[in-house]
Tab-separated table of C-alpha atoms in Angstrom:
chain	number	residue	atom	x	y	z
B	1	MET	CA	104.347	86.972	34.013
B	2	HIS	CA	100.656	87.216	34.788
B	3	SER	CA	99.826	84.440	32.427
B	4	TYR	CA	101.536	82.015	34.803
B	5	LEU	CA	99.271	82.730	37.705
B	6	GLY	CA	97.505	79.576	38.733
B	7	TYR	CA	94.356	78.698	40.587
B	8	LEU	CA	95.751	78.940	44.099
B	9	THR	CA	97.575	82.204	44.118
B	10	ILE	CA	98.067	85.151	46.338
B	11	GLY	CA	96.705	88.498	45.301
B	12	ALA	CA	94.590	91.371	46.366
B	13	THR	CA	92.258	93.971	44.975
B	14	VAL	CA	91.577	97.419	46.258
B	15	GLY	CA	87.934	97.312	45.309
B	16	GLY	CA	85.488	100.179	45.003
B	17	LEU	CA	83.296	101.690	47.674
B	18	ARG	CA	80.273	99.412	47.437
B	19	VAL	CA	77.312	100.050	49.694
B	20	GLY	CA	76.338	96.382	49.748
B	21	ASP	CA	79.705	95.352	51.143
B	22	MET	CA	79.451	98.037	53.797
B	23	LEU	CA	76.050	96.836	54.884
B	24	VAL	CA	77.198	93.226	54.930
B	25	GLN	CA	80.296	94.109	56.938
B	26	LEU	CA	78.302	96.143	59.416
B	27	PHE	CA	75.611	93.502	59.729
B	28	PHE	CA	78.065	90.643	60.201
B	29	PHE	CA	80.213	92.538	62.665
B	30	LEU	CA	77.304	93.572	64.857
B	31	LEU	CA	75.871	90.066	64.647
B	32	LEU	CA	79.248	88.637	65.601
B	33	LEU	CA	79.574	91.144	68.429
B	34	TYR	CA	76.193	90.120	69.778
B	35	PHE	CA	76.784	86.385	69.503
B	36	VAL	CA	80.314	86.230	70.898
B	37	LYS	CA	79.263	88.497	73.723
B	38	LYS	CA	76.341	86.254	74.514
B	39	PHE	CA	77.961	82.854	74.044
B	40	ALA	CA	81.680	83.331	74.610
B	41	TRP	CA	83.008	86.481	76.245
B	42	GLY	CA	80.020	87.084	78.479
B	43	PRO	CA	80.177	83.725	80.265
B	44	LEU	CA	83.968	83.901	80.328
B	45	MET	CA	83.982	87.329	81.938
B	46	ASN	CA	81.328	86.243	84.406
B	47	LYS	CA	83.464	83.273	85.325
B	48	MET	CA	86.502	85.511	85.781
B	49	GLN	CA	84.471	87.869	87.937
B	50	GLU	CA	83.175	84.942	89.956
B	51	ARG	CA	86.680	83.645	90.484
B	52	GLU	CA	87.907	87.084	91.467
B	53	GLU	CA	85.226	87.296	94.126
B	54	TYR	CA	85.872	83.730	95.198
B	55	VAL	CA	89.593	84.360	95.605
B	56	ALA	CA	88.935	87.581	97.489
B	57	GLY	CA	86.529	85.760	99.785
B	58	GLU	CA	88.953	82.927	100.332
B	59	ILE	CA	91.772	85.316	101.186
B	60	GLU	CA	89.513	87.145	103.589
B	61	SER	CA	88.393	83.970	105.322
B	62	ALA	CA	91.975	82.714	105.457
B	63	GLU	CA	93.000	85.969	107.107
B	64	LYS	CA	90.147	85.647	109.551
B	65	SER	CA	90.945	82.089	110.463
B	66	ARG	CA	94.587	82.994	110.851
B	67	LEU	CA	93.677	85.706	113.342
B	68	GLU	CA	91.395	83.300	115.141
B	69	ALA	CA	94.106	80.691	115.296
B	70	GLU	CA	96.502	83.261	116.713
B	71	LYS	CA	94.007	84.219	119.370
B	72	ALA	CA	93.314	80.616	120.199
B	73	SER	CA	97.010	79.835	120.508
B	74	ILE	CA	97.526	82.777	122.846
B	75	GLU	CA	94.581	81.616	124.901
B	76	ALA	CA	95.873	78.094	124.978
B	77	ALA	CA	99.270	79.289	126.136
B	78	ALA	CA	97.674	81.328	128.911
B	79	GLN	CA	95.560	78.407	129.943
B	80	LEU	CA	98.542	76.106	129.953
B	81	ASN	CA	100.387	78.531	132.177
B	82	ASN	CA	97.415	78.656	134.546
B	83	VAL	CA	97.231	74.922	134.661
B	84	LYS	CA	100.926	74.695	135.392
B	85	LEU	CA	100.628	77.147	138.254
B	86	GLU	CA	97.637	75.312	139.594
B	87	ALA	CA	99.398	72.007	139.418
B	88	GLN	CA	102.379	73.449	141.257
B	89	LYS	CA	100.079	74.797	143.919
B	90	LEU	CA	98.343	71.480	144.247
B	91	ILE	CA	101.629	69.678	144.664
B	92	GLU	CA	102.778	72.138	147.266
B	93	ASP	CA	99.486	71.864	149.122
B	94	ALA	CA	99.676	68.128	149.054
B	95	LYS	CA	103.230	68.254	150.310
B	96	SER	CA	102.399	70.536	153.224
B	97	ALA	CA	99.294	68.520	154.041
B	98	GLY	CA	101.353	65.353	154.029
B	99	MET	CA	103.922	66.925	156.308
B	100	LYS	CA	101.251	68.049	158.728
B	101	GLN	CA	99.594	64.677	158.728
B	102	GLU	CA	102.922	63.037	159.373
B	103	GLN	CA	103.504	65.305	162.343
B	104	ASP	CA	99.991	64.641	163.618
B	105	ILE	CA	100.423	60.938	163.331
B	106	VAL	CA	103.742	61.012	165.123
B	107	GLU	CA	102.280	63.238	167.799
B	108	SER	CA	99.251	61.089	168.419
B	109	ALA	CA	101.378	57.949	168.386
B	110	ARG	CA	103.622	59.439	170.979
B	111	LYS	CA	100.642	60.417	173.135
B	112	GLU	CA	99.139	57.009	172.874
B	113	ALA	CA	102.435	55.398	173.737
B	114	ASP	CA	102.695	57.651	176.772
B	115	GLN	CA	99.186	56.717	177.859
B	116	ILE	CA	99.913	53.045	177.395
B	117	ILE	CA	103.092	53.381	179.384
B	118	GLN	CA	101.296	55.241	182.163
B	119	ALA	CA	98.499	52.667	182.288
B	120	ALA	CA	101.013	49.882	182.371
B	121	GLN	CA	102.891	51.550	185.202
B	122	ALA	CA	99.652	52.027	187.117
B	123	ASP	CA	98.778	48.399	186.588
B	124	ILE	CA	102.178	47.318	187.748
B	125	GLN	CA	101.841	49.459	190.876
B	126	ASN	CA	98.427	48.059	191.521
B	127	GLU	CA	99.520	44.492	191.095
B	128	LYS	CA	102.489	45.118	193.306
B	129	GLU	CA	100.324	46.470	196.051
B	130	LYS	CA	97.902	43.600	195.669
B	131	ALA	CA	100.744	41.125	195.832
B	132	ILE	CA	102.118	42.760	198.912
B	133	GLN	CA	98.684	42.695	200.479
B	134	ALA	CA	98.230	39.071	199.616
B	135	LEU	CA	101.664	38.295	200.923
B	136	GLN	CA	100.937	40.043	204.198
B	137	ASP	CA	97.694	38.066	204.587
B	138	LYS	CA	99.491	34.835	203.811
B	139	VAL	CA	102.266	35.685	206.223
B	140	ALA	CA	99.739	36.169	209.040
B	141	SER	CA	97.908	32.928	208.417
B	142	LEU	CA	101.176	31.100	207.857
B	143	SER	CA	102.578	32.389	211.098
B	144	VAL	CA	99.384	31.289	212.843
B	145	LEU	CA	99.652	27.899	211.188
B	146	ILE	CA	103.305	27.567	212.120
B	147	ALA	CA	102.557	28.687	215.611
B	148	SER	CA	99.707	26.202	215.940
B	149	LYS	CA	101.983	23.445	214.633
B	150	VAL	CA	104.634	24.339	217.099
B	151	ILE	CA	102.088	24.497	219.909
B	152	GLU	CA	100.550	21.221	218.811
B	153	LYS	CA	103.891	19.405	219.064
B	154	GLU	CA	104.701	20.649	222.607
B	155	ILE	CA	101.357	19.976	224.182
B	156	SER	CA	101.247	16.633	226.039
B	157	ALA	CA	98.227	14.397	226.706
B	158	GLN	CA	98.004	15.682	230.209
B	159	ASP	CA	98.008	19.237	229.123
B	160	GLN	CA	95.579	18.488	226.356
B	161	GLU	CA	93.189	17.069	228.776
B	162	LYS	CA	93.628	20.011	231.067
B	163	LEU	CA	93.078	22.313	228.077
B	164	ILE	CA	89.931	20.489	227.098
B	165	ASN	CA	88.712	20.626	230.568
B	166	ASP	CA	89.459	24.275	230.873
B	167	TYR	CA	87.606	24.918	227.593
B	168	ILE	CA	84.675	22.927	228.759
B	169	LYS	CA	84.777	24.768	232.021
B	170	GLU	CA	84.960	28.041	230.290
B	171	VAL	CA	81.986	27.078	228.156
B	172	GLY	CA	80.094	25.994	231.247
B	173	GLU	CA	80.834	29.208	233.040
B	174	GLU	CA	79.796	31.263	230.133
B	175	ARG	CA	76.353	29.694	230.320
Y	1	MET	CA	95.094	97.479	40.440
Y	2	ILE	CA	98.036	95.132	40.685
Y	3	ASN	CA	96.503	91.905	39.502
Y	4	LEU	CA	95.080	92.982	36.240
Y	5	ASP	CA	93.892	89.550	35.296
Y	6	HIS	CA	92.135	89.064	38.644
Y	7	THR	CA	88.639	90.449	38.742
Y	8	ALA	CA	86.344	90.562	41.691
Y	9	PRO	CA	83.048	88.635	41.683
Y	10	ILE	CA	80.874	91.715	41.683
Y	11	VAL	CA	77.119	91.734	41.320
Y	12	GLU	CA	75.503	95.089	40.617
Y	13	ASN	CA	72.044	96.530	41.061
Y	14	VAL	CA	70.820	93.821	43.406
Y	15	PHE	CA	67.024	93.734	43.698
Y	16	GLY	CA	66.976	96.377	41.000
Y	17	ILE	CA	68.373	98.962	43.408
Y	18	SER	CA	70.873	101.008	41.475
Y	19	TRP	CA	73.289	101.743	44.340
Y	20	LEU	CA	73.310	98.287	45.885
Y	21	ASP	CA	76.424	96.480	44.648
Y	22	PHE	CA	78.066	93.491	46.259
Y	23	ASN	CA	81.541	92.074	45.988
Y	24	LEU	CA	80.674	88.452	46.642
Y	25	SER	CA	84.274	87.726	47.618
Y	26	ASN	CA	83.979	90.267	50.415
Y	27	VAL	CA	80.637	88.831	51.496
Y	28	LEU	CA	82.116	85.337	51.556
Y	29	MET	CA	85.228	86.361	53.456
Y	30	ILE	CA	83.324	88.445	55.984
Y	31	ALA	CA	81.087	85.453	56.646
Y	32	VAL	CA	84.061	83.094	56.879
Y	33	ALA	CA	85.997	85.382	59.228
Y	34	SER	CA	82.923	85.944	61.402
Y	35	LEU	CA	82.199	82.242	61.520
Y	36	ILE	CA	85.781	81.380	62.465
Y	37	VAL	CA	85.836	84.003	65.208
Y	38	PHE	CA	82.458	82.877	66.492
Y	39	LEU	CA	83.315	79.177	66.513
Y	40	PHE	CA	86.733	79.796	68.024
Y	41	SER	CA	85.333	82.010	70.774
Y	42	VAL	CA	82.554	79.624	71.657
Y	43	TRP	CA	84.846	76.608	71.463
Y	44	GLY	CA	87.450	78.364	73.603
Y	45	SER	CA	85.015	79.374	76.302
Y	46	ARG	CA	83.009	76.183	76.549
Y	47	ASN	CA	83.128	74.151	79.737
Y	48	LEU	CA	84.214	77.065	81.901
Y	49	GLN	CA	85.717	76.189	85.236
Y	50	MET	CA	86.897	77.959	88.358
Y	51	LYS	CA	90.263	76.327	87.890
Y	52	PRO	CA	91.034	77.207	84.270
Y	53	THR	CA	92.876	74.759	82.048
Y	54	GLY	CA	94.291	74.890	78.538
Y	55	MET	CA	92.034	76.817	76.228
Y	56	GLN	CA	90.291	78.729	78.989
Y	57	ASN	CA	93.649	80.079	80.087
Y	58	PHE	CA	94.289	81.340	76.571
Y	59	MET	CA	90.855	82.967	76.333
Y	60	GLU	CA	91.376	84.611	79.701
Y	61	TRP	CA	94.747	85.826	78.520
Y	62	ILE	CA	93.023	87.510	75.558
Y	63	VAL	CA	90.486	89.080	77.906
Y	64	GLY	CA	93.314	90.270	80.138
Y	65	PHE	CA	95.163	91.672	77.143
Y	66	VAL	CA	92.187	93.716	75.918
Y	67	LYS	CA	91.491	94.735	79.498
Y	68	GLY	CA	95.035	96.067	79.599
Y	69	ILE	CA	94.430	98.098	76.420
Y	70	ILE	CA	91.287	99.624	77.915
Y	71	ASN	CA	92.985	100.286	81.239
Y	72	ASP	CA	95.744	102.169	79.430
Y	73	THR	CA	93.292	104.677	78.002
Y	74	MET	CA	90.548	105.089	80.591
Y	75	ASP	CA	89.638	103.954	84.046
Y	76	TRP	CA	88.108	100.525	84.319
Y	77	LYS	CA	84.740	101.657	85.656
Y	78	THR	CA	83.853	103.522	82.461
Y	79	GLY	CA	85.833	101.207	80.205
Y	80	LYS	CA	84.444	97.832	81.110
Y	81	VAL	CA	81.398	98.130	78.838
Y	82	PHE	CA	83.787	98.312	75.866
Y	83	LEU	CA	85.479	95.017	76.689
Y	84	PRO	CA	83.252	92.880	74.407
Y	85	LEU	CA	83.673	95.421	71.597
Y	86	GLY	CA	87.445	95.376	72.001
Y	87	LEU	CA	87.538	91.593	72.153
Y	88	THR	CA	85.411	91.214	69.040
Y	89	LEU	CA	87.424	93.838	67.153
Y	90	ILE	CA	90.805	92.352	67.957
Y	91	THR	CA	89.797	88.756	67.225
Y	92	TYR	CA	87.831	89.584	64.071
Y	93	ILE	CA	90.542	91.796	62.602
Y	94	LEU	CA	93.301	89.356	63.535
Y	95	VAL	CA	91.488	86.448	61.901
Y	96	SER	CA	90.662	88.589	58.875
Y	97	ASN	CA	94.287	89.638	58.498
Y	98	LEU	CA	95.569	86.084	58.800
Y	99	LEU	CA	93.067	84.631	56.353
Y	100	GLY	CA	94.861	86.347	53.489
Y	101	VAL	CA	98.333	85.424	54.689
Y	102	MET	CA	97.674	81.701	54.809
Y	103	THR	CA	96.348	81.350	51.314
Y	104	MET	CA	94.585	83.038	48.462
Y	105	GLY	CA	91.876	81.484	46.380
Y	106	VAL	CA	91.134	82.297	42.782
Y	107	VAL	CA	88.260	80.682	40.915
Y	108	GLY	CA	88.356	81.340	37.211
Y	109	HIS	CA	89.594	84.884	36.980
Y	110	ASP	CA	87.820	86.001	40.120
Y	111	LEU	CA	89.709	86.443	43.368
Y	112	TRP	CA	87.518	84.828	45.982
Y	113	TRP	CA	89.689	84.039	48.998
Y	114	LYS	CA	91.604	86.940	50.566
Y	115	SER	CA	91.699	89.066	53.679
Y	116	PRO	CA	88.477	91.011	54.139
Y	117	THR	CA	90.642	93.710	55.691
Y	118	ALA	CA	92.525	94.084	52.395
Y	119	ASP	CA	89.484	95.933	51.096
Y	120	ALA	CA	89.280	99.627	51.920
Y	121	THR	CA	85.484	99.557	51.914
Y	122	LEU	CA	85.362	97.118	54.750
Y	123	THR	CA	88.060	98.694	56.914
Y	124	LEU	CA	86.460	102.091	56.466
Y	125	THR	CA	83.131	100.592	57.418
Y	126	LEU	CA	84.661	99.246	60.597
Y	127	SER	CA	86.389	102.515	61.425
Y	128	ALA	CA	83.236	104.535	60.672
Y	129	MET	CA	81.296	102.213	62.929
Y	130	VAL	CA	83.862	102.748	65.670
Y	131	ILE	CA	83.720	106.537	65.328
Y	132	VAL	CA	79.913	106.489	65.363
Y	133	LEU	CA	80.040	104.320	68.477
Y	134	THR	CA	82.446	106.719	70.205
Y	135	ASN	CA	80.064	109.605	69.540
Y	136	PHE	CA	77.098	107.546	70.652
Y	137	TYR	CA	78.753	106.576	73.942
Y	138	GLY	CA	80.024	110.137	74.358
Y	139	ILE	CA	76.442	111.385	74.408
Y	140	LYS	CA	75.162	108.438	76.408
Y	141	MET	CA	77.750	108.561	79.169
Y	142	ARG	CA	78.313	112.297	79.584
Y	143	GLY	CA	75.034	113.744	78.426
Y	144	PRO	CA	74.432	115.925	75.322
Y	145	LYS	CA	75.548	119.115	77.045
Y	146	ALA	CA	79.004	117.944	77.986
Y	147	TYR	CA	79.299	116.165	74.630
Y	148	PHE	CA	78.605	119.253	72.550
Y	149	LYS	CA	80.637	121.472	74.824
Y	150	GLU	CA	83.643	119.341	73.948
Y	151	TYR	CA	83.422	120.635	70.357
Y	152	VAL	CA	83.844	124.277	71.348
Y	153	SER	CA	86.448	123.871	74.070
Y	154	PRO	CA	88.760	125.424	74.845
Y	155	VAL	CA	87.618	128.069	72.277
Y	156	PRO	CA	84.738	128.092	69.768
Y	157	LEU	CA	87.349	128.495	67.040
Y	158	MET	CA	88.104	124.779	67.457
Y	159	LEU	CA	84.690	123.688	66.170
Y	160	PRO	CA	85.599	123.098	62.502
Y	161	PHE	CA	88.792	121.298	63.465
Y	162	LYS	CA	86.944	119.071	65.887
Y	163	ILE	CA	84.393	118.148	63.242
Y	164	ILE	CA	87.079	117.468	60.647
Y	165	GLU	CA	88.928	115.412	63.241
Y	166	GLU	CA	86.054	112.928	63.363
Y	167	PHE	CA	86.398	112.270	59.634
Y	168	THR	CA	90.176	112.178	59.635
Y	169	ASN	CA	90.052	109.738	62.512
Y	170	THR	CA	87.737	107.529	60.492
Y	171	LEU	CA	89.981	107.698	57.455
Y	172	THR	CA	93.281	107.125	59.261
Y	173	LEU	CA	91.878	104.294	61.358
Y	174	GLY	CA	90.416	102.478	58.370
Y	175	LEU	CA	93.127	103.188	55.816
Y	176	ARG	CA	95.978	102.267	58.156
Y	177	LEU	CA	94.581	98.775	58.541
Y	178	PHE	CA	93.720	98.479	54.868
Y	179	GLY	CA	97.099	99.775	53.714
Y	180	ASN	CA	99.122	97.405	55.860
Y	181	ILE	CA	97.175	94.301	54.926
Y	182	PHE	CA	96.776	95.239	51.284
Y	183	ALA	CA	100.483	95.960	50.911
Y	184	GLY	CA	101.293	92.603	52.451
Y	185	GLU	CA	99.034	90.833	50.014
Y	186	VAL	CA	100.400	92.751	47.036
Y	187	LEU	CA	103.943	91.719	47.856
Y	188	LEU	CA	102.831	88.127	48.406
Y	189	SER	CA	101.086	88.105	45.033
Y	190	LEU	CA	104.230	89.436	43.368
Y	191	LEU	CA	106.278	86.699	45.020
Y	192	VAL	CA	103.790	84.073	43.873
Y	193	GLY	CA	104.037	85.527	40.392
Y	194	LEU	CA	107.793	85.105	40.573
Y	195	ALA	CA	107.449	81.581	41.929
Y	196	THR	CA	105.257	80.500	39.039
Y	197	THR	CA	107.719	81.622	36.358
Y	198	GLY	CA	109.768	78.433	36.602
Y	199	VAL	CA	112.047	76.328	38.733
Y	200	LEU	CA	114.577	79.097	39.266
Y	201	GLY	CA	111.815	81.541	40.036
Y	202	PHE	CA	110.304	79.133	42.517
Y	203	ILE	CA	113.609	78.623	44.316
Y	204	GLY	CA	114.273	82.334	44.271
Y	205	ALA	CA	110.822	83.188	45.596
Y	206	ALA	CA	110.546	80.508	48.288
Y	207	LEU	CA	112.768	82.113	50.887
Y	208	PRO	CA	111.525	85.739	50.661
Y	209	MET	CA	107.985	84.437	50.547
Y	210	MET	CA	108.368	82.547	53.796
Y	211	ALA	CA	109.986	85.591	55.350
Y	212	TRP	CA	107.235	87.866	54.083
Y	213	GLN	CA	104.482	85.546	55.255
Y	214	GLY	CA	106.053	85.506	58.702
Y	215	PHE	CA	106.238	89.279	58.576
Y	216	SER	CA	102.618	89.463	57.439
Y	217	LEU	CA	101.582	87.406	60.424
Y	218	PHE	CA	103.390	89.888	62.595
Y	219	ILE	CA	101.827	92.840	60.769
Y	220	GLY	CA	98.398	91.263	61.051
Y	221	GLY	CA	98.760	90.916	64.805
Y	222	ILE	CA	100.155	94.409	65.230
Y	223	GLN	CA	97.426	95.995	63.131
Y	224	ALA	CA	94.667	94.196	65.024
Y	225	PHE	CA	96.225	95.498	68.236
Y	226	VAL	CA	96.641	99.026	66.857
Y	227	PHE	CA	93.064	99.174	65.601
Y	228	THR	CA	91.706	98.079	68.977
Y	229	MET	CA	94.063	100.399	70.831
Y	230	LEU	CA	93.076	103.430	68.751
Y	231	THR	CA	89.403	102.551	69.101
Y	232	MET	CA	89.809	102.701	72.853
Y	233	VAL	CA	91.815	105.939	72.628
Y	234	TYR	CA	89.078	107.649	70.582
Y	235	MET	CA	86.493	106.188	72.910
Y	236	SER	CA	88.254	107.569	75.958
Y	237	HIS	CA	88.411	111.018	74.361
Y	238	LYS	CA	84.644	110.973	74.111
Y	239	VAL	CA	83.592	109.312	77.341
Y	240	THR	CA	86.016	110.725	79.922
Y	241	ASN	CA	85.857	114.202	81.345
Y	242	ASP	CA	89.469	114.766	82.228
Y	243	HIS	CA	91.521	115.958	79.291
């Protein structure tokens, strides 16, 4: 059977305990250990460590910002409430101020109207009195005029002459 | 040895030193496995980004996986220095295991291409290295006093057992990996032998071979995981105070 074994075949030997092999194995393994640690596993582990720290930091900062956001939202809500209250107060103030102003305006308008009415009444009274006065004056002069007209008509030439004479006489006497 | 007609490309007495022998196949496969792991790791972790995509996700999954292994055995503060060791172990052993499953290369009568982890020398070297490292970190992290006190607790009678335990740990850790991978390769070589006997043999061998290769992939993954896991378990025994 062994005579059939070809070039590419599977087999194994136990081998003796050779010092050279031991030294080679030891040397190569330690060399390999050094090189893979330096060039492969070392950088890889550093990277993993770095990522671990990065993730931890990110989680921490996320937590922090979440807390901050919560605080900010609470603050915002409080502020909103304040603003609402303030706005309500403002509206109420404005309403009451408007009401008061309205009352004031009405009041002052009424007063003014009263004054105007009073002044007008006084004027009317005044005018009335003046008119009456004027009328009385007119009546007097008119009555004199009428009387003189009437007198004029009834006096004759004879009388007139007598009158003129009398007047002249009177004037002469007075001198 | 199973494959009697397959010899290993062994050079002996290098530089005239009588104890310095090399299996060139092992040297080649160690270099190939190391190179693959190195290139893959560097390629996978190039162009790193905060938002990972594709390959980076996979690499981070591997890191997470090994992190999970370490977290199972000790707390992360003491365990994080072992992460590169665990990553290198699991990737190197996995690649080594799979190299032999994909294909085998024979040049002449010498077996050149195989799993480096199918050689007991190499797995025992790895396990011995791990045990030495656990002792080293035990002293470094807890101080010599606490380290040596561990050997005589709870009673001084435990001292010989504790010392033997170090060696048995080395042996079980290394031989478990070797045994699993070697057995897989032996069965694969038998199936290939069957497949090369003729048309009927090829048809008969095709299906079990596919099944066994799939199983070997699985075994390779499991063993890489087990080796890394046990490394971290032994490490935690040495570097943690509470047990």
